[in-house]
Tab-separated table of C-alpha atoms in Angstrom:
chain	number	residue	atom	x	y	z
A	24	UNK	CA	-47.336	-104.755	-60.923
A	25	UNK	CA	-48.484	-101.360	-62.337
A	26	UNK	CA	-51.545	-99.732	-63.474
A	27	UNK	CA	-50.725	-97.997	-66.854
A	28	UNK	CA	-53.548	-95.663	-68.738
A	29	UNK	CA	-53.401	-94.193	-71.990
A	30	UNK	CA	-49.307	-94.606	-71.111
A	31	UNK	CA	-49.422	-92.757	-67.625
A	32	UNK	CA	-47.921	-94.787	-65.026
A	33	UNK	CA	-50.769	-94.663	-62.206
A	34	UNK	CA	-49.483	-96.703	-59.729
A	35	UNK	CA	-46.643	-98.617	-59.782
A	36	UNK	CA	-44.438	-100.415	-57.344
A	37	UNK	CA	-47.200	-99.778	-54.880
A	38	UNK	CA	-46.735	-96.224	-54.717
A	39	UNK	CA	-49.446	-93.629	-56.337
A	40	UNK	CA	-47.980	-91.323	-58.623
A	41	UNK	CA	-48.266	-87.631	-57.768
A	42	UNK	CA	-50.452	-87.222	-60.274
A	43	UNK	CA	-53.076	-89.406	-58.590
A	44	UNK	CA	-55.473	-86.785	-56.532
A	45	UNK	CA	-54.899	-88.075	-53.100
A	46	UNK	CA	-56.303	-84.877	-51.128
A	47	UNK	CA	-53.843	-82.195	-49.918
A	48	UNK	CA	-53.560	-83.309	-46.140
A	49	UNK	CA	-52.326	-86.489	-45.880
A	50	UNK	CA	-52.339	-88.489	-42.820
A	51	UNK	CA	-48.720	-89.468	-41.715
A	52	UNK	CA	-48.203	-91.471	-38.741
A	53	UNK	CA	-50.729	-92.178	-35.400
A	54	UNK	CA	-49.404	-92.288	-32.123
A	55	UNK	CA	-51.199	-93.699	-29.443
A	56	UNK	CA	-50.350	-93.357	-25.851
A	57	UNK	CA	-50.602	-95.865	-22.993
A	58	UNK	CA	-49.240	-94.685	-20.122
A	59	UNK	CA	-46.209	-93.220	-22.443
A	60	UNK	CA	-43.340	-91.278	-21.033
A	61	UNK	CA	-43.330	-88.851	-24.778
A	62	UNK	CA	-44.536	-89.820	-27.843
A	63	UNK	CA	-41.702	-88.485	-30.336
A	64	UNK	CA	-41.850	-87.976	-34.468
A	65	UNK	CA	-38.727	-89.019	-36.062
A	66	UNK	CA	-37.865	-88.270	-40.200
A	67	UNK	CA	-37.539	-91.761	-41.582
A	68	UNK	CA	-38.760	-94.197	-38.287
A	69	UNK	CA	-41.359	-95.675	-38.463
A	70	UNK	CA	-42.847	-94.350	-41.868
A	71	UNK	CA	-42.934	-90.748	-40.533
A	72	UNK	CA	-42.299	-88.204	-43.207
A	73	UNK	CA	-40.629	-84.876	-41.326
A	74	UNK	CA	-38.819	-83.295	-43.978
A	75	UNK	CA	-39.491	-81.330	-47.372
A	76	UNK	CA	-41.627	-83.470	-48.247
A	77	UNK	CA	-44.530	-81.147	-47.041
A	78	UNK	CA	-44.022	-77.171	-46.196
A	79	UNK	CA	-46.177	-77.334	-43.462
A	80	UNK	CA	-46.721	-80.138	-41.246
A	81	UNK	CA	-50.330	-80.309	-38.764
A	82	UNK	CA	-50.379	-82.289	-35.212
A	83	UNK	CA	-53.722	-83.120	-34.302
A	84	UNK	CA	-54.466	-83.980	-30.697
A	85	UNK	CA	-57.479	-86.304	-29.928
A	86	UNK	CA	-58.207	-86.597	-26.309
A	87	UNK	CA	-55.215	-86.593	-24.499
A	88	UNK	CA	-55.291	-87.717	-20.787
A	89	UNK	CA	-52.458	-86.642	-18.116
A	90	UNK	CA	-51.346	-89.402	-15.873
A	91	UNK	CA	-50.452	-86.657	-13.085
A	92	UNK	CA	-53.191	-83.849	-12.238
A	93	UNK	CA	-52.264	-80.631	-13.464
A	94	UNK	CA	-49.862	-80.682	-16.071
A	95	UNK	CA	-48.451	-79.059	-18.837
A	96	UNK	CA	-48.762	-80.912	-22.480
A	97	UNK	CA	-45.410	-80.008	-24.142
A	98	UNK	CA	-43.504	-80.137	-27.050
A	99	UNK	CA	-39.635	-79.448	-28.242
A	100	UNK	CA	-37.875	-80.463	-31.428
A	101	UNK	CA	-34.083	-81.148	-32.561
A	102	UNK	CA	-31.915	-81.294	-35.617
A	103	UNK	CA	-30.189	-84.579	-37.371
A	104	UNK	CA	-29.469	-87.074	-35.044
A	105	UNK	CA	-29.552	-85.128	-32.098
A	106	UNK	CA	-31.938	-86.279	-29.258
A	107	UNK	CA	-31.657	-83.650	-26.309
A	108	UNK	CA	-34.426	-81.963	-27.893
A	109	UNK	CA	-33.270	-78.043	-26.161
A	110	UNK	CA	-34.002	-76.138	-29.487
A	111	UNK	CA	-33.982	-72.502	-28.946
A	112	UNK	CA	-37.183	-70.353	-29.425
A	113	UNK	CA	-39.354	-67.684	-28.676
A	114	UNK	CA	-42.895	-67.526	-28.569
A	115	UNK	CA	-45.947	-66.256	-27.277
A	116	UNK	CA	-49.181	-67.254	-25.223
A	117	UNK	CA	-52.049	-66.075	-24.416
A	118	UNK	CA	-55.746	-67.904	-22.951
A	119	UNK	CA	-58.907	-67.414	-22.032
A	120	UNK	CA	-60.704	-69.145	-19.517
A	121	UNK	CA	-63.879	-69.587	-17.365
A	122	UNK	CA	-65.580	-71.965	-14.826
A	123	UNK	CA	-68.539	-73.893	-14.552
A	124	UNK	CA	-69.109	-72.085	-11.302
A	125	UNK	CA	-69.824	-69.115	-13.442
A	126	UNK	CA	-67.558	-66.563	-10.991
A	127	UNK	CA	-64.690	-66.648	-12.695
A	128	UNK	CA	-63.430	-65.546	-15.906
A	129	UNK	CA	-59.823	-64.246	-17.687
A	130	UNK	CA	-58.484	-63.564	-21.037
A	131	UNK	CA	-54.462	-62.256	-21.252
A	132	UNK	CA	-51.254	-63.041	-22.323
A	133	UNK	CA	-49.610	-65.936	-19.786
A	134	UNK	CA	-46.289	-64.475	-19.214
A	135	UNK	CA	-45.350	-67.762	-17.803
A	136	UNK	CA	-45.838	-69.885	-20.699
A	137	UNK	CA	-43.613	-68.249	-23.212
A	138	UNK	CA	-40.108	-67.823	-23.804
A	139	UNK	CA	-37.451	-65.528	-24.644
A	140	UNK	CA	-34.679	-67.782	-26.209
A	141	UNK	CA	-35.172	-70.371	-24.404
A	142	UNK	CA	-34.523	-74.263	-24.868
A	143	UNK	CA	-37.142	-75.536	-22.383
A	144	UNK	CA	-39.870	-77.626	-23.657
A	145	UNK	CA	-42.272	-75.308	-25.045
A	146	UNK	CA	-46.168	-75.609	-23.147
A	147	UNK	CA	-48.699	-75.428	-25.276
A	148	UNK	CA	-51.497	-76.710	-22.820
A	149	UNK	CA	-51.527	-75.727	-19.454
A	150	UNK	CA	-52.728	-77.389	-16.179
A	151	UNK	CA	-54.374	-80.155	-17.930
A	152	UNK	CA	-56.426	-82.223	-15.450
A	153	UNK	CA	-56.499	-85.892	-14.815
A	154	UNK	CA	-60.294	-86.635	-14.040
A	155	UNK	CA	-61.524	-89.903	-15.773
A	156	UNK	CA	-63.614	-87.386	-18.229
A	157	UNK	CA	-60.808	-84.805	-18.667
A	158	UNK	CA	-58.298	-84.414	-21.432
A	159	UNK	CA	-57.278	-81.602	-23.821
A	160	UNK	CA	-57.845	-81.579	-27.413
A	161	UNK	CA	-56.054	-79.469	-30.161
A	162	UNK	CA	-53.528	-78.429	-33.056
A	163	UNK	CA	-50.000	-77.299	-33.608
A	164	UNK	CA	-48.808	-76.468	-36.538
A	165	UNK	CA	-44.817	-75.836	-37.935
A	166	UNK	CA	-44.165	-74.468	-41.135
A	167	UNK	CA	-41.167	-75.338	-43.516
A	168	UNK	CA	-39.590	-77.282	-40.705
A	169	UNK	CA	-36.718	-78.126	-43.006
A	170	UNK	CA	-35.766	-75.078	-44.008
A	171	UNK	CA	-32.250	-74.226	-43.830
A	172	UNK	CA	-32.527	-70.681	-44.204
A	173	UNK	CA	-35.327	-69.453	-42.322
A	174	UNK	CA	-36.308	-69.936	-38.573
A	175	UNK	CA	-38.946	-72.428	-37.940
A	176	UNK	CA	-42.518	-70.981	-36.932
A	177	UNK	CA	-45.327	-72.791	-35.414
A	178	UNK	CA	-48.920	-71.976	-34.278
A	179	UNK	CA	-51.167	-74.159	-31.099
A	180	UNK	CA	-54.742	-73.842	-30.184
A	181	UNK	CA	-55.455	-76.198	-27.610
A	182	UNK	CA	-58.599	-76.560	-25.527
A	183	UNK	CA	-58.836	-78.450	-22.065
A	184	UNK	CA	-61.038	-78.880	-18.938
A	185	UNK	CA	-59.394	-78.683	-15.473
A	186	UNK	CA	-60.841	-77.982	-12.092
A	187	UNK	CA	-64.688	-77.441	-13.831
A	188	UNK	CA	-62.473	-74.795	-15.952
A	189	UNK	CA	-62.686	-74.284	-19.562
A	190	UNK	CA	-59.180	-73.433	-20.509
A	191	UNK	CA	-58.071	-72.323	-24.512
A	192	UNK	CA	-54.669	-71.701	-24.979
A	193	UNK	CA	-53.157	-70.222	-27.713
A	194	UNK	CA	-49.191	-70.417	-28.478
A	195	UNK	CA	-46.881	-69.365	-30.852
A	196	UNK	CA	-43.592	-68.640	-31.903
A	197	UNK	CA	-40.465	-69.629	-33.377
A	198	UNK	CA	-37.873	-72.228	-33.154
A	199	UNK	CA	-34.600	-69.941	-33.722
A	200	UNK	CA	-32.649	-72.396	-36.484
A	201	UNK	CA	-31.676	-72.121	-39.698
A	202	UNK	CA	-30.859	-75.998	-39.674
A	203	UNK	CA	-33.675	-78.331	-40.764
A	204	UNK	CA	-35.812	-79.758	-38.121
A	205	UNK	CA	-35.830	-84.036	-37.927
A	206	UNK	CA	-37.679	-84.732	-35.036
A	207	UNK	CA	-40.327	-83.461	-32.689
A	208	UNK	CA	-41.007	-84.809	-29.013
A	209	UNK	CA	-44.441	-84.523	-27.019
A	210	UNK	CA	-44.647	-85.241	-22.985
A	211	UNK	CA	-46.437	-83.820	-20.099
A	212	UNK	CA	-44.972	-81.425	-18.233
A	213	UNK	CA	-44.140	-84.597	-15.435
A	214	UNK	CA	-45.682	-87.678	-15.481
A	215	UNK	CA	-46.773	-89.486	-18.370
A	216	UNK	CA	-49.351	-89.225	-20.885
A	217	UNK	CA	-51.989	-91.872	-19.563
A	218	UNK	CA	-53.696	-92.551	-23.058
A	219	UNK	CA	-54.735	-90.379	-26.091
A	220	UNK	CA	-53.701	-89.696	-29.781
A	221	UNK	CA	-51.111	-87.666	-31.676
A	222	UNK	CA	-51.790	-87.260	-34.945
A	223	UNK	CA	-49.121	-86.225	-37.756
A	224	UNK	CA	-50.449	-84.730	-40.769
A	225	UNK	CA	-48.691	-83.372	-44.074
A	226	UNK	CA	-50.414	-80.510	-45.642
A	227	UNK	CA	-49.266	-79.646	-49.643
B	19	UNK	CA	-60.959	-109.019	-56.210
B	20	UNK	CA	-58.006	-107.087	-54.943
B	21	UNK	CA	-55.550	-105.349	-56.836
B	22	UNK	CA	-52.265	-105.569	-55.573
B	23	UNK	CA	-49.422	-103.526	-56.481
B	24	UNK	CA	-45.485	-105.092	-55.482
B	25	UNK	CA	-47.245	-105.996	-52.220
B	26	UNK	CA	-49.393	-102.902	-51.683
B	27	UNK	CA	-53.189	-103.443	-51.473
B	28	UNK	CA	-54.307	-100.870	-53.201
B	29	UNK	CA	-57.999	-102.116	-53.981
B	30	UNK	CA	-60.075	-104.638	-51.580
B	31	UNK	CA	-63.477	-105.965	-51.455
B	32	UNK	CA	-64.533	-102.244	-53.637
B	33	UNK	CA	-62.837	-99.842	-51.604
B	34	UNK	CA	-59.571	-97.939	-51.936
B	35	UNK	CA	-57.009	-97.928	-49.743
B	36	UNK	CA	-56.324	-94.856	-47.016
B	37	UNK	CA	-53.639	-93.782	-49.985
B	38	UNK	CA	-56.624	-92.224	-51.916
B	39	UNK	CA	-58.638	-88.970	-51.377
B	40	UNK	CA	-56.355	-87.629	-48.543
B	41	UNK	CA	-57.726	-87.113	-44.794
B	42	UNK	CA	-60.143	-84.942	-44.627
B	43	UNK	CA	-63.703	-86.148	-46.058
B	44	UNK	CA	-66.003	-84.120	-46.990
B	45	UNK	CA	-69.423	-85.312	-45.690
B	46	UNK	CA	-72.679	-83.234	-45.893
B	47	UNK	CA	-73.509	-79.526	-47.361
B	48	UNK	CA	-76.607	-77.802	-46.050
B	49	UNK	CA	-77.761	-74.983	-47.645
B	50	UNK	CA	-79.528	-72.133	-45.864
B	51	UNK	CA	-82.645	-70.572	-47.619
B	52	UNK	CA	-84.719	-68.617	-45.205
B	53	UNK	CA	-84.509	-71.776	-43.035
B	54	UNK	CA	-85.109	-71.864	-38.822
B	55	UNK	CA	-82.100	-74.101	-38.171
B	56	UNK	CA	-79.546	-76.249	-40.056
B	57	UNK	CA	-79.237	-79.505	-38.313
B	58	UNK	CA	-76.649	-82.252	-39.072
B	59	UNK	CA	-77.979	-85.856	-37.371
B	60	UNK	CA	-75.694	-88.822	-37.305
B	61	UNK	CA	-77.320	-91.604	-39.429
B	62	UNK	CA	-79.665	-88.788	-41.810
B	63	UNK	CA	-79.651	-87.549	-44.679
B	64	UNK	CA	-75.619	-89.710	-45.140
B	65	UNK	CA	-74.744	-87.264	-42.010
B	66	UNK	CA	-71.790	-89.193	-40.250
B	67	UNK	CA	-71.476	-88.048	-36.658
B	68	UNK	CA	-70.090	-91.045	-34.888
B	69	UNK	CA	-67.046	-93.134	-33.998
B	70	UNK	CA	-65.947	-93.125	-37.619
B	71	UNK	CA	-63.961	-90.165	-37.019
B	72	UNK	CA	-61.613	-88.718	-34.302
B	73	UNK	CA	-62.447	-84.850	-35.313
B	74	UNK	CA	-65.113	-83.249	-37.138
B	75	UNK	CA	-65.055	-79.983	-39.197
B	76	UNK	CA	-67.820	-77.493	-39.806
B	77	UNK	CA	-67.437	-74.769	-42.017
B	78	UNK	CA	-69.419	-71.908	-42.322
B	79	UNK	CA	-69.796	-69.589	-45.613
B	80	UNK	CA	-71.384	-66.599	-46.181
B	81	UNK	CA	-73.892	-66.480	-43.406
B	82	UNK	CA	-76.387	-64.579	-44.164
B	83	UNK	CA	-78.935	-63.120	-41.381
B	84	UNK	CA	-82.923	-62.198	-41.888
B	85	UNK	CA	-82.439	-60.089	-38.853
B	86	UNK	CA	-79.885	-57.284	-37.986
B	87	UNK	CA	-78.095	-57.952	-35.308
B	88	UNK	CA	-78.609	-61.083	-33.910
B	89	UNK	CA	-76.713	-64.170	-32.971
B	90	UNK	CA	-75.533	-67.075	-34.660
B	91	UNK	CA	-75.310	-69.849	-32.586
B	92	UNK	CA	-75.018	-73.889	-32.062
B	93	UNK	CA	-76.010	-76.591	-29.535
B	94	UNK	CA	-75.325	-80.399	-29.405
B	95	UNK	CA	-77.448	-83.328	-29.026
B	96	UNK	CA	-77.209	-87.043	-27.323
B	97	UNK	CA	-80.654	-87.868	-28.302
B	98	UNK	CA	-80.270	-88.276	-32.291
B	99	UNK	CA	-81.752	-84.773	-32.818
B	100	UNK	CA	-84.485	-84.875	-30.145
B	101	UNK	CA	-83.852	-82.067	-27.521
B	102	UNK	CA	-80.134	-80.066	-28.478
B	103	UNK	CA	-79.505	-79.232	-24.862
B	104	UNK	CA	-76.252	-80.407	-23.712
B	105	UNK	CA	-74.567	-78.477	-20.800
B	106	UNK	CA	-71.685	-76.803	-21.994
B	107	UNK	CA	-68.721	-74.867	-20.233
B	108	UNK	CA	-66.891	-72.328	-22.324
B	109	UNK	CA	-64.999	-69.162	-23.142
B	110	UNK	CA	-65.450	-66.442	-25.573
B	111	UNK	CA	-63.513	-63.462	-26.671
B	112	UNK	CA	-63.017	-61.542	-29.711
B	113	UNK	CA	-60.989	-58.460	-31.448
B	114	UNK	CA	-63.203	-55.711	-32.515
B	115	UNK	CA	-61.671	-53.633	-35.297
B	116	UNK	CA	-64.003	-50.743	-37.089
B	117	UNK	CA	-63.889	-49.318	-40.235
B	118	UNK	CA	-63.655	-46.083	-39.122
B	119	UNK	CA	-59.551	-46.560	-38.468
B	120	UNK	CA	-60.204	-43.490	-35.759
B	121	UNK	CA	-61.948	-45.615	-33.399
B	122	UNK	CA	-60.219	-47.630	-30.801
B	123	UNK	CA	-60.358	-51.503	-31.524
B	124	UNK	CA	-61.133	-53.644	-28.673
B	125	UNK	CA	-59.896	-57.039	-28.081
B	126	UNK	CA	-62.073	-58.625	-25.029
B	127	UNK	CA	-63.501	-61.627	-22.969
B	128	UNK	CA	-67.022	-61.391	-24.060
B	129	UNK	CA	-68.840	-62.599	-20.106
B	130	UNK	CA	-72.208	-61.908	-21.678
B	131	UNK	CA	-72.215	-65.173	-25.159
B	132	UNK	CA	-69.867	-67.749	-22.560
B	133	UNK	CA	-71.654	-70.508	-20.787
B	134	UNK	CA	-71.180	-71.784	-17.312
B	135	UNK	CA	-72.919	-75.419	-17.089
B	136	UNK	CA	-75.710	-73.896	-19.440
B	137	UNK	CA	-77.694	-75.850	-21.766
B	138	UNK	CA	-78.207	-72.884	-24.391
B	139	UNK	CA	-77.043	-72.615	-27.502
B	140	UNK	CA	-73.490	-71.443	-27.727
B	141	UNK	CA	-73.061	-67.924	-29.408
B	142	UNK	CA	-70.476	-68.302	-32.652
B	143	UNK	CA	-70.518	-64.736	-33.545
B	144	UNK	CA	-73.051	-61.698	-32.089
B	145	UNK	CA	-74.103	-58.325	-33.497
B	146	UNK	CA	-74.241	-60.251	-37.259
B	147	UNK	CA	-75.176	-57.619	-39.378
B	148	UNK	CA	-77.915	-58.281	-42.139
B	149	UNK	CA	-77.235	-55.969	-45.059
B	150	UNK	CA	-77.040	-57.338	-48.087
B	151	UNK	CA	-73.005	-57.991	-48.268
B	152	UNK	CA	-72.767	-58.555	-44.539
B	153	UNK	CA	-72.500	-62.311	-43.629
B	154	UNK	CA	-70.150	-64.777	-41.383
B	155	UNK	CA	-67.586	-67.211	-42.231
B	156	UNK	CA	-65.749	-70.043	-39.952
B	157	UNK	CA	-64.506	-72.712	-38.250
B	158	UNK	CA	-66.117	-75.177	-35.913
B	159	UNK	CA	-63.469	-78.550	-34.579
B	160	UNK	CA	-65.804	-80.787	-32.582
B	161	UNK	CA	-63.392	-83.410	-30.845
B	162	UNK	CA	-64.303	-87.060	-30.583
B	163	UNK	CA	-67.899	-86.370	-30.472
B	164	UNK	CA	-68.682	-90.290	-29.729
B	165	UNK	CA	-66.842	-91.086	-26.320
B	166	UNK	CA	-68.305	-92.264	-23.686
B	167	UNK	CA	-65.499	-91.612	-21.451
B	168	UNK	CA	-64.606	-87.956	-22.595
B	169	UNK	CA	-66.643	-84.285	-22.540
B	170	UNK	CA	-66.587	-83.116	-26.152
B	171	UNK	CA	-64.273	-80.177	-26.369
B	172	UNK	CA	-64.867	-77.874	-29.533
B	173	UNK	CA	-63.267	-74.591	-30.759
B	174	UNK	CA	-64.474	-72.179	-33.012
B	175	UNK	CA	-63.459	-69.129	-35.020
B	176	UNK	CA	-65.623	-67.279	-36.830
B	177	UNK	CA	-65.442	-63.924	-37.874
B	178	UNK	CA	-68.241	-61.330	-39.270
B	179	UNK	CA	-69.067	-57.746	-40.070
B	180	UNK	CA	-71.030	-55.977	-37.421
B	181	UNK	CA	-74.144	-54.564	-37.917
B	182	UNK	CA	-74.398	-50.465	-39.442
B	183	UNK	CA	-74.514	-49.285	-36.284
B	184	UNK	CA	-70.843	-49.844	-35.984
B	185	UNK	CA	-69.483	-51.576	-38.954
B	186	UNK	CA	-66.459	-53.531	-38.222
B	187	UNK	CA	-64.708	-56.718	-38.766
B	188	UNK	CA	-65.387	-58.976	-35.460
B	189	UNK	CA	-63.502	-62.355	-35.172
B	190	UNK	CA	-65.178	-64.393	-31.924
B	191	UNK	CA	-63.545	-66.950	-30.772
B	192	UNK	CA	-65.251	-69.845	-28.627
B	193	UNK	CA	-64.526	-72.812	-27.240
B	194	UNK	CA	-65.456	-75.426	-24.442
B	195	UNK	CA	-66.616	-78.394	-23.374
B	196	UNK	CA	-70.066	-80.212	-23.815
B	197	UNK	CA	-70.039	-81.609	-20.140
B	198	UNK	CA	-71.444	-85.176	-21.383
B	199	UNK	CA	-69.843	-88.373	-21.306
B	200	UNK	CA	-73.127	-89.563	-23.271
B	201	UNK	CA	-72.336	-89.650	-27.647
B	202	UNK	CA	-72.766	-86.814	-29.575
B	203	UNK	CA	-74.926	-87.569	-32.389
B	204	UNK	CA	-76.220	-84.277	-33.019
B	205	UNK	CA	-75.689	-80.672	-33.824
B	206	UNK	CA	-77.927	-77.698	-35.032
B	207	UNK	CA	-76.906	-74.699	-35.888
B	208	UNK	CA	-79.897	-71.533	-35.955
B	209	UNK	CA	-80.006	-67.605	-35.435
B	210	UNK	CA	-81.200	-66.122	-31.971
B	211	UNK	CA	-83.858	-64.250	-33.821
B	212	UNK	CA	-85.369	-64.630	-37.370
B	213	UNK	CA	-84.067	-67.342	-39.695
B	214	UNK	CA	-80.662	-67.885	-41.198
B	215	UNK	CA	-81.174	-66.444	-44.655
B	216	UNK	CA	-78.598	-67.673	-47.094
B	217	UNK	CA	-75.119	-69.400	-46.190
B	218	UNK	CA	-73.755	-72.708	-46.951
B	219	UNK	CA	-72.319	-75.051	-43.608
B	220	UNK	CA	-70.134	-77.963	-45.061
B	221	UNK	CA	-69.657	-81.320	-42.438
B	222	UNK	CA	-65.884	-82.653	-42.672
B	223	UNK	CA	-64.456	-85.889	-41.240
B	224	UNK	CA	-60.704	-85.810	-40.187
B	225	UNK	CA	-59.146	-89.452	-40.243
């Protein structure tokens, strides 16, 4: 059935038509992990939307809790069907940090947390803790990940508590493609991600 | 009565489905007008500042000082409003550019706005200038403020024009941890010194 007004098609087939205001960041897919190895974004699984659909796509991370003390949350991406998810990119990262003991502070670029065309998994949370109350929160953000003719930025801000540490690291960079992103894959650094949410937005 | 469209619900019991009105809601607007602090309570005023959503969103525009450089700052509260005095561990740091290009611009931890297990309020910017086209405008994400397992991370970014003494563009960035596994249900934002004089702070819900 369809909802027709004054001869505009409003909705029809259950779909809204893209005249319809729907907001211009549109909620994609939740992931929830429980006790989950990686927690991955595929175009066209499982009602996730990873192509042109958007030019810029927002992850939104709600509480996410390290089964293993000290690790790095992670993320790496891959192209068509492939699944060994060893893009190549170079980034930047820098944090600033500070302790509840109040005797210890920092703020500089982490020359361990980047790369220089690299295909690791790229950390965009470092030394998260595992304490019942600990988890880190955050965003990461890729633009135009289908693009086939420009390389594929992206932009983090995370925030996490480790040790009595307030930890905000920032991280950004490029995935060095011209071939259209399909998939993205999140995981701790080892270990698995004990329980939190990883939310996939689209933004028009 | 539901209307149904080829198997899609896309009205129920008077509400639309999550296909309308995208994911961010807006939620409350408070307006500043010579006023001592703005305060957003869960349950007031149609404030929502519970479980209903994951991530919250304050923005701030056009903040507007009665007093030269001062502070503009924020605290949290488990108590519905009552006392905002949650202990908080956090960072700050912020670029310093002035608008004399000769000058050298500084990019620094700021050691003297972070807190270490303190119950203050938490600086967003300092130095706010209060001539008449000097203001603040921002971001503040407050994380699942309703856990009861969780602290409450937040981040904010916030940038302002410093006061005449040395005008410049200053963009602080803070962020932390309210060290509470208690709800949230609370926050006020207010100036150091003097009241906030004009400015508008906007409450979103992310679903």
């Amino acid at each position: 059935m369809g909802v027709i007004s004054n001869g505009t098609t409003l909705l029809d087939a259950g779909a809204l038509d893209s005249g319809v205001p729907t907001g211009a960041m549109t909620l994609i897919k939740t992931l929830t992990a429980s006790s989950s190895a990686t927690l991955d974004f595929l175009n066209g699984a499982s009602s996730v939307v990873f192509d042109d659909t958007y030019k810029e796509y927002l992850f939104k991370f709600i509480n996410i809790h390290p089964a293993t003390d000290v690790r790095n949350l992670t993320f790496q991406v891959d192209t068509g069907t492939n699944t060994n998810y060893n893009q190549t990119m170079t980034t930047t990262q820098f944090n600033a940090q500070a302790n509840e003991a109040d005797d210890s502070t920092g703020l500089g670029y982490n020359a361990s947390g980047d790369q220089a065309q690299g295909s690791a998994f790229q950390s965009i949370m470092d030394r998260v803790g595992n304490d019942a109350d600990s988890c880190v929160v955050g965003t990461l953000t890729i633009f135009n990940p289908s693009s086939s003719v420009f390389a594929k930025h992206f932009m983090a801000t995370c925030q996490a508590e480790q040790t009595a540490e307030s930890r905000q690291f920032f991280t950004a960079g490029y995935v060095n493609t011209t071939t259209a992103l399909t998939r993205i894959r999140f995981k701790m650094s080892s270990g698995n991600i004990d329980s939190g949410l990883i939310k996939m937005y689209g933004i028009v | 009565m539901a209307l149904i469209s080829n198997g899609t619900t896309i009205f129920d019991a008077g509400a639309m489905a999550s296909g309308f009105g995208g994911s961010m809601t807006f939620i409350k607007k408070l307006t500043a007008s010579n006023s001592g602090t703005l305060s957003f309570v869960n349950g007031a005023s149609n404030v929502v500042l519970d479980g209903t959503y994951k991530e919250y969103l304050f923005t701030f525009n056009n903040i507007h000082p009665v007093t030269n450089g001062t502070l503009f700052h924020w605290n949290m509260s488990i108590d519905g409003g009552t006392n905002y005095n949650v202990q908080k561990t956090t960072t700050t740091f912020r670029p310093f550019h002035y608008e004399t290009a000769s000058d050298t611009p500084e990019w620094a931890y700021a050691t003297d706005q972070d807190l270490a297990n303190g119950t203050g309020f938490q600086t967003l910017v300092q130095g706010l200038g209060n001539a008449n086209d000097e203001n603040s405008s921002g971001t503040l994400q407050l994380f699942n403020p309703s856990s009861t397992t969780f602290v409450k991370h937040f981040m904010s970014s916030v940038n302002m024009q410093h006061t005449s003494s040395a005008p410049a563009s200053v963009n602080w960035n803070a962020a932390g941890y309210g060290n509470t596994t208690s709800a949230v249900n609370a926050v006020q934002f207010k100036m150091a010194s003097g009241n906030i004089d004009a400015g508008v702070i906007c409450l979103y819900g992310i679903a």
